[in-house]
Coordinates of C-alpha atoms in Angstrom, one line a residue:
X1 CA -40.1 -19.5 0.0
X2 CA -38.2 -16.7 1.9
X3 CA -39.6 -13.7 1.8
X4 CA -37.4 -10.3 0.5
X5 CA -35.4 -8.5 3.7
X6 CA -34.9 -4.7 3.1
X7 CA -31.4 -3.4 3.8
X8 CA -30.1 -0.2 3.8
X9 CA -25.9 0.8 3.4
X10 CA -24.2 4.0 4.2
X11 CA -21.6 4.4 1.0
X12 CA -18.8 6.7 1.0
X13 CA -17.3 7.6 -2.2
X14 CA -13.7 8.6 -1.1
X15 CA -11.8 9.0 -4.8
X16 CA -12.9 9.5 -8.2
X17 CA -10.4 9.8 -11.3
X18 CA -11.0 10.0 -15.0
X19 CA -8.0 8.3 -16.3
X20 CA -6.4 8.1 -20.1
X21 CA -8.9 11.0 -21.5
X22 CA -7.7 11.7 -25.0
X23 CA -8.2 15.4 -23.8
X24 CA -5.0 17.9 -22.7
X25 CA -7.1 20.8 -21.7
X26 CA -10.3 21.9 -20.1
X27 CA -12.3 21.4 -17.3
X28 CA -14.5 18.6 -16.0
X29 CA -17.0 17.3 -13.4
X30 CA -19.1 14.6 -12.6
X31 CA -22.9 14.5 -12.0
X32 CA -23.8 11.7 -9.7
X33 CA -27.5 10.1 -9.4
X34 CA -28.9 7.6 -7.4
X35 CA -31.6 5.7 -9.9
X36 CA -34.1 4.5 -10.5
X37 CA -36.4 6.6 -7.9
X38 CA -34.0 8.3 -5.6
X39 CA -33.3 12.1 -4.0
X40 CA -29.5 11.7 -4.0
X41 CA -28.0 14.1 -6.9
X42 CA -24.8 15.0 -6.6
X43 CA -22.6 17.8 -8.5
X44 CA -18.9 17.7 -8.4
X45 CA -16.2 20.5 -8.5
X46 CA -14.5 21.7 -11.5
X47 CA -11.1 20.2 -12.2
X48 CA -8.7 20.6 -14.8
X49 CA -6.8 18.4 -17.0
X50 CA -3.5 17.3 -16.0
X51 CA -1.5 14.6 -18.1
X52 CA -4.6 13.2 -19.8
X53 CA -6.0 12.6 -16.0
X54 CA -8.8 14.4 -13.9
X55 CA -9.0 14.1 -9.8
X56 CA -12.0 15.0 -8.3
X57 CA -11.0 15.6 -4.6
X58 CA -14.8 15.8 -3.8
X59 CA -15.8 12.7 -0.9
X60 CA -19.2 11.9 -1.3
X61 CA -21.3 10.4 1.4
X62 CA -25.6 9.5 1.2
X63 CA -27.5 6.5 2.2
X64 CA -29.0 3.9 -0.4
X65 CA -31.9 1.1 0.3
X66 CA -32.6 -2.1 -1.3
X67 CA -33.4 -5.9 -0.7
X68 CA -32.7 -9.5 -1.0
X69 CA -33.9 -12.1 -4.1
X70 CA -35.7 -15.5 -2.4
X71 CA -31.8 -16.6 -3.0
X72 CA -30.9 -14.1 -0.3
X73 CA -29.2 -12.0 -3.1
X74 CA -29.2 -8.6 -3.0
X75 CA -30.8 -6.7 -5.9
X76 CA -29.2 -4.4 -7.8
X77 CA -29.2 -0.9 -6.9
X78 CA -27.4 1.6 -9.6
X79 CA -25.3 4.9 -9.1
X80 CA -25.6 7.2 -13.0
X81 CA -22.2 8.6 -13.1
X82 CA -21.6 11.0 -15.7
X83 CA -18.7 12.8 -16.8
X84 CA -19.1 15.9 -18.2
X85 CA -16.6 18.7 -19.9
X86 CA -17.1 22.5 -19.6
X87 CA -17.8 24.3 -23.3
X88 CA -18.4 27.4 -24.1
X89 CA -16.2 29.5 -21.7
X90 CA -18.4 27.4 -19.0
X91 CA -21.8 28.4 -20.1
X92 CA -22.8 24.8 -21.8
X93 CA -21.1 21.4 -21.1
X94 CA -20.8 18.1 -23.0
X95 CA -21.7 15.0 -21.8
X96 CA -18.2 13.0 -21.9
X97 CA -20.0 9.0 -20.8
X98 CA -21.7 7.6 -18.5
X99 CA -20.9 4.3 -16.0
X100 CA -23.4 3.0 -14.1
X101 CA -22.5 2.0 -11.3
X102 CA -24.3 -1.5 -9.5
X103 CA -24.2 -0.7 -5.4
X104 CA -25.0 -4.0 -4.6
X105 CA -21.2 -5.4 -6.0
X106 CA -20.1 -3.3 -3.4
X107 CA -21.8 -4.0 0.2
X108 CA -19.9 -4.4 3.3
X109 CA -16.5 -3.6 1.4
X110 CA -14.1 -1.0 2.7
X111 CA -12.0 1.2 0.3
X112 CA -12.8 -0.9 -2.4
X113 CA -11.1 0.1 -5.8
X114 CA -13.2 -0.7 -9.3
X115 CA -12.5 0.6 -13.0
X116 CA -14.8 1.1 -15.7
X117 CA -14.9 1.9 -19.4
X118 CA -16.7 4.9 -20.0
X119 CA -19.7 4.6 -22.0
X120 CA -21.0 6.7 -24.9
X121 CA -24.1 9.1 -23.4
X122 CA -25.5 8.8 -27.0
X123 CA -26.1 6.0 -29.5
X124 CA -24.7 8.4 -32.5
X125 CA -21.5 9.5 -30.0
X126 CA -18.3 7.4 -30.0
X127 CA -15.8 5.8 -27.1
X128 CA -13.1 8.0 -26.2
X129 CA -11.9 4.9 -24.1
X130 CA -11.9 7.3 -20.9
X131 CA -11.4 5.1 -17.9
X132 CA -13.2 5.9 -14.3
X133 CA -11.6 5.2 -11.5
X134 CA -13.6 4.7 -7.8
X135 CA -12.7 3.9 -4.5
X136 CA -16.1 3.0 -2.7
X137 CA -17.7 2.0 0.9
X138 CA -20.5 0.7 1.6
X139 CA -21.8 -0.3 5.0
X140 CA -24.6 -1.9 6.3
X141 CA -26.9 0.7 8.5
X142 CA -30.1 -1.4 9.2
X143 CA -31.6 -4.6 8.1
X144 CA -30.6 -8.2 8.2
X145 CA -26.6 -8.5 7.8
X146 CA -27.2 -12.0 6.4
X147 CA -27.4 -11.7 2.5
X148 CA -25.5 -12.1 -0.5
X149 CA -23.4 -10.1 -2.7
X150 CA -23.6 -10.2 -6.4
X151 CA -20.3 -10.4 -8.8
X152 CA -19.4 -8.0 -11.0
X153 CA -20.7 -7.8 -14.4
X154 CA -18.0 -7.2 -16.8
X155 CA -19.8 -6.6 -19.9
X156 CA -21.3 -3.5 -18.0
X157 CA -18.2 -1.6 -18.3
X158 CA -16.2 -2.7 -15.5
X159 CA -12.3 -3.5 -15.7
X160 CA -11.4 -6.1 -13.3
X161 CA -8.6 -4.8 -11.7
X162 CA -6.7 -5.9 -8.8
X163 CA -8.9 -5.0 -5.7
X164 CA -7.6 -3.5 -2.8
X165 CA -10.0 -3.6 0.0
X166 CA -9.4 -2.1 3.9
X167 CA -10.5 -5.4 5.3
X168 CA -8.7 -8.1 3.4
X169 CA -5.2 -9.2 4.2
X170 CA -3.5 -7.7 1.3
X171 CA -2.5 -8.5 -2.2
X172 CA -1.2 -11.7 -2.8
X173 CA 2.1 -10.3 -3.4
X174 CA 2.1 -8.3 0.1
X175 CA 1.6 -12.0 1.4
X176 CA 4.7 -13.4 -0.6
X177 CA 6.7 -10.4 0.8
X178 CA 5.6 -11.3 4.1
X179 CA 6.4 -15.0 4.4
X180 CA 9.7 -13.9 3.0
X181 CA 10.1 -11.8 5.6
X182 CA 9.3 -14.4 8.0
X183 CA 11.5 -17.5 6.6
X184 CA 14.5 -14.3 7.0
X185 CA 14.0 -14.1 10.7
X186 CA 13.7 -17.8 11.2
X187 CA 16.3 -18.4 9.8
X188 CA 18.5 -15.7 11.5
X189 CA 16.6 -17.1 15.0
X190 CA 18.0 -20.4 13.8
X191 CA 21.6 -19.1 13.3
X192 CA 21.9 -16.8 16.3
X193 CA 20.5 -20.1 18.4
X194 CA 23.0 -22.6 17.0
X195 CA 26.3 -19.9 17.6
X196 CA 24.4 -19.3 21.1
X197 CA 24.8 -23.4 21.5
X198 CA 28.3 -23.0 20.4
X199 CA 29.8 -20.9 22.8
X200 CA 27.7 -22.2 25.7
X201 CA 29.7 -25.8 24.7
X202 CA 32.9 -24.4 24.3
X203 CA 32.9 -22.7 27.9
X204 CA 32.1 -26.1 28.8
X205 CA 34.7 -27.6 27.7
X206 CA 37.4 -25.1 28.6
X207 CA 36.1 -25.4 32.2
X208 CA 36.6 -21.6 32.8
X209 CA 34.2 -19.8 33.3
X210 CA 33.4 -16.1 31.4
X211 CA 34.8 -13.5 34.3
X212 CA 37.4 -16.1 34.8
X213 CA 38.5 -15.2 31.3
X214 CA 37.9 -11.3 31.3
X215 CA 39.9 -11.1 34.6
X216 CA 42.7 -12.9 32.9
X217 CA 42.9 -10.7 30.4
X218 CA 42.8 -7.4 32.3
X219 CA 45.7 -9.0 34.7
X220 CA 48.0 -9.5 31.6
X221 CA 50.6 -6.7 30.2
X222 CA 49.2 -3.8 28.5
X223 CA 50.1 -4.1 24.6
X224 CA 54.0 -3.0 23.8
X225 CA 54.7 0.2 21.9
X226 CA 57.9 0.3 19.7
X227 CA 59.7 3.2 18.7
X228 CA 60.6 3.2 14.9
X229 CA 62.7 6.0 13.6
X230 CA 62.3 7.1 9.5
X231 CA 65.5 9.0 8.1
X232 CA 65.0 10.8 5.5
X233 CA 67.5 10.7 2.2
X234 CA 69.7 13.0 3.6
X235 CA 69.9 11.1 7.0
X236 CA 68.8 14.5 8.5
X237 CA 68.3 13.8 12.6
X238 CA 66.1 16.7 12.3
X239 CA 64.0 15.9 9.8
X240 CA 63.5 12.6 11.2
X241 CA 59.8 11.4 12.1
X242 CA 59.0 8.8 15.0
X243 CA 56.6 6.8 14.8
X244 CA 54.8 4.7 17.2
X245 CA 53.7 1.3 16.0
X246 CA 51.1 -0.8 18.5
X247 CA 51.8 -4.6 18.5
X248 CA 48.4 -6.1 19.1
X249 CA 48.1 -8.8 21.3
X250 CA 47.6 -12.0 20.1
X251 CA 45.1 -15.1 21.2
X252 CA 48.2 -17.1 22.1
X253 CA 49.4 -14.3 24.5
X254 CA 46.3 -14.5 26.1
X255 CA 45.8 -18.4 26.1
X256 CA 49.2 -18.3 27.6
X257 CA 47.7 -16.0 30.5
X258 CA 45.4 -18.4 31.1
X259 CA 47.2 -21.5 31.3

């Protein structure tokens, strides 16, 4: 039977929202702990209300330890987030919910985005169906890289959204867009080579070569100007306007040139 490897991850804690709060005004923060046995507390700033969302510009960074199951699992490790709102002209706050938060869903991710349901602090207290939003990091600092990470628990709160993570390719939609993107320029690729073909078998065939033509050109007569004169009702000399009309030349001029 393996035995349990200790591990310990650097996490990083880059945004933190409190999305569709039933609440217009006031102002809020977050108390962050580290359970079960753990120094890390953490206090946000105070932020106000703004279109029934909070944004706590705070980044958070602290170290957390845990270790593998004899499946090479690692074992939950929890982060207490409560939300809190200012009462009282800021002398006494209410306890909003809580999420707690498991760590170990998040090792070796990048910028990784999760949702969850805020929970009622008491039993007596309802849902205000607040929503928290994280974007978390979690690197490995020491220990065995070799273990396995658990999935998330949805009945714990968590909304599975769609995860956007530094290190992964991209959405699956950013994918779509991109082999678009690709079959465009293939087939412009294709359609620039095939006129490319064209031409190159055409001056074949002609048996001229490209300066032959250009110099043919610039050897024939410069394009004809004739003058057109527009009398007015009063057949007015005068008041007459010229006006000089360019005859363009056409391809049978110049195929003429060269023949």
């Amino acid at each position: 039977m393996p035995k349990p490897k200790k591990t310990k991850f650097t996490v990083e804690i880059t945004q933190s929202e409190l999305l569709s709060t039933p609440y217009r005004q006031g102002h809020f923060f977050i108390k962050w702990k580290l359970l079960p046995k753990s120094d890390f507390s953490h206090l946000s700033s105070r932020q106000q209300v703004e279109k029934n969302t909070v944004s706590w510009p705070d980044k958070i960074k602290f170290e957390c330890k845990t270790q593998t199951d004899v499946t090479g699992q690692l074992e939950p490790v929890y982060l207490r987030v409560s939300v809190r709102k200012e009462s009282n002209g800021g002398k006494s706050q209410d306890k909003l919910g809580v999420v707690n938060i498991n760590l170990a869903e998040f090792a070796g991710a990048r910028d990784r985005e999760r949702r969850y349901l805020l929970q009622a602090a008491k039993k007596s207290q309802g849902k205000d169906n607040s929503i928290l939003r994280v974007v978390l990091s979690m690197v490995l600092a020491s220990g065995d890289p070799c273990f396995k990470v658990p999935a998330p628990v949805l009945g714990q709160g968590h909304i599975p959204v769609q995860e956007k993570s530094a290190t992964a390719a991209g959405s699956i939609e950013e994918v779509k867009a991109s082999l678009i993107r690709l079959a465009d320029l293939s087939e412009q690729t294709e359609r620039i080579t095939s006129q490319n073909n064209f031409h190159k078998a055409w001056w074949d065939a002609s048996g001229i070569s490209a300066q032959t033509f250009v110099d043919n050109i610039l050897k024939s007569d410069p394009p004809e100007y004739k003058k057109t004169t527009l009398i007015t009702d009063e057949a007015d000399e005068d008041n007459s306007m010229e006006v000089m009309t360019r005859l363009s030349v056409t391809v049978t001029d110049v195929d003429g040139e060269i023949d």
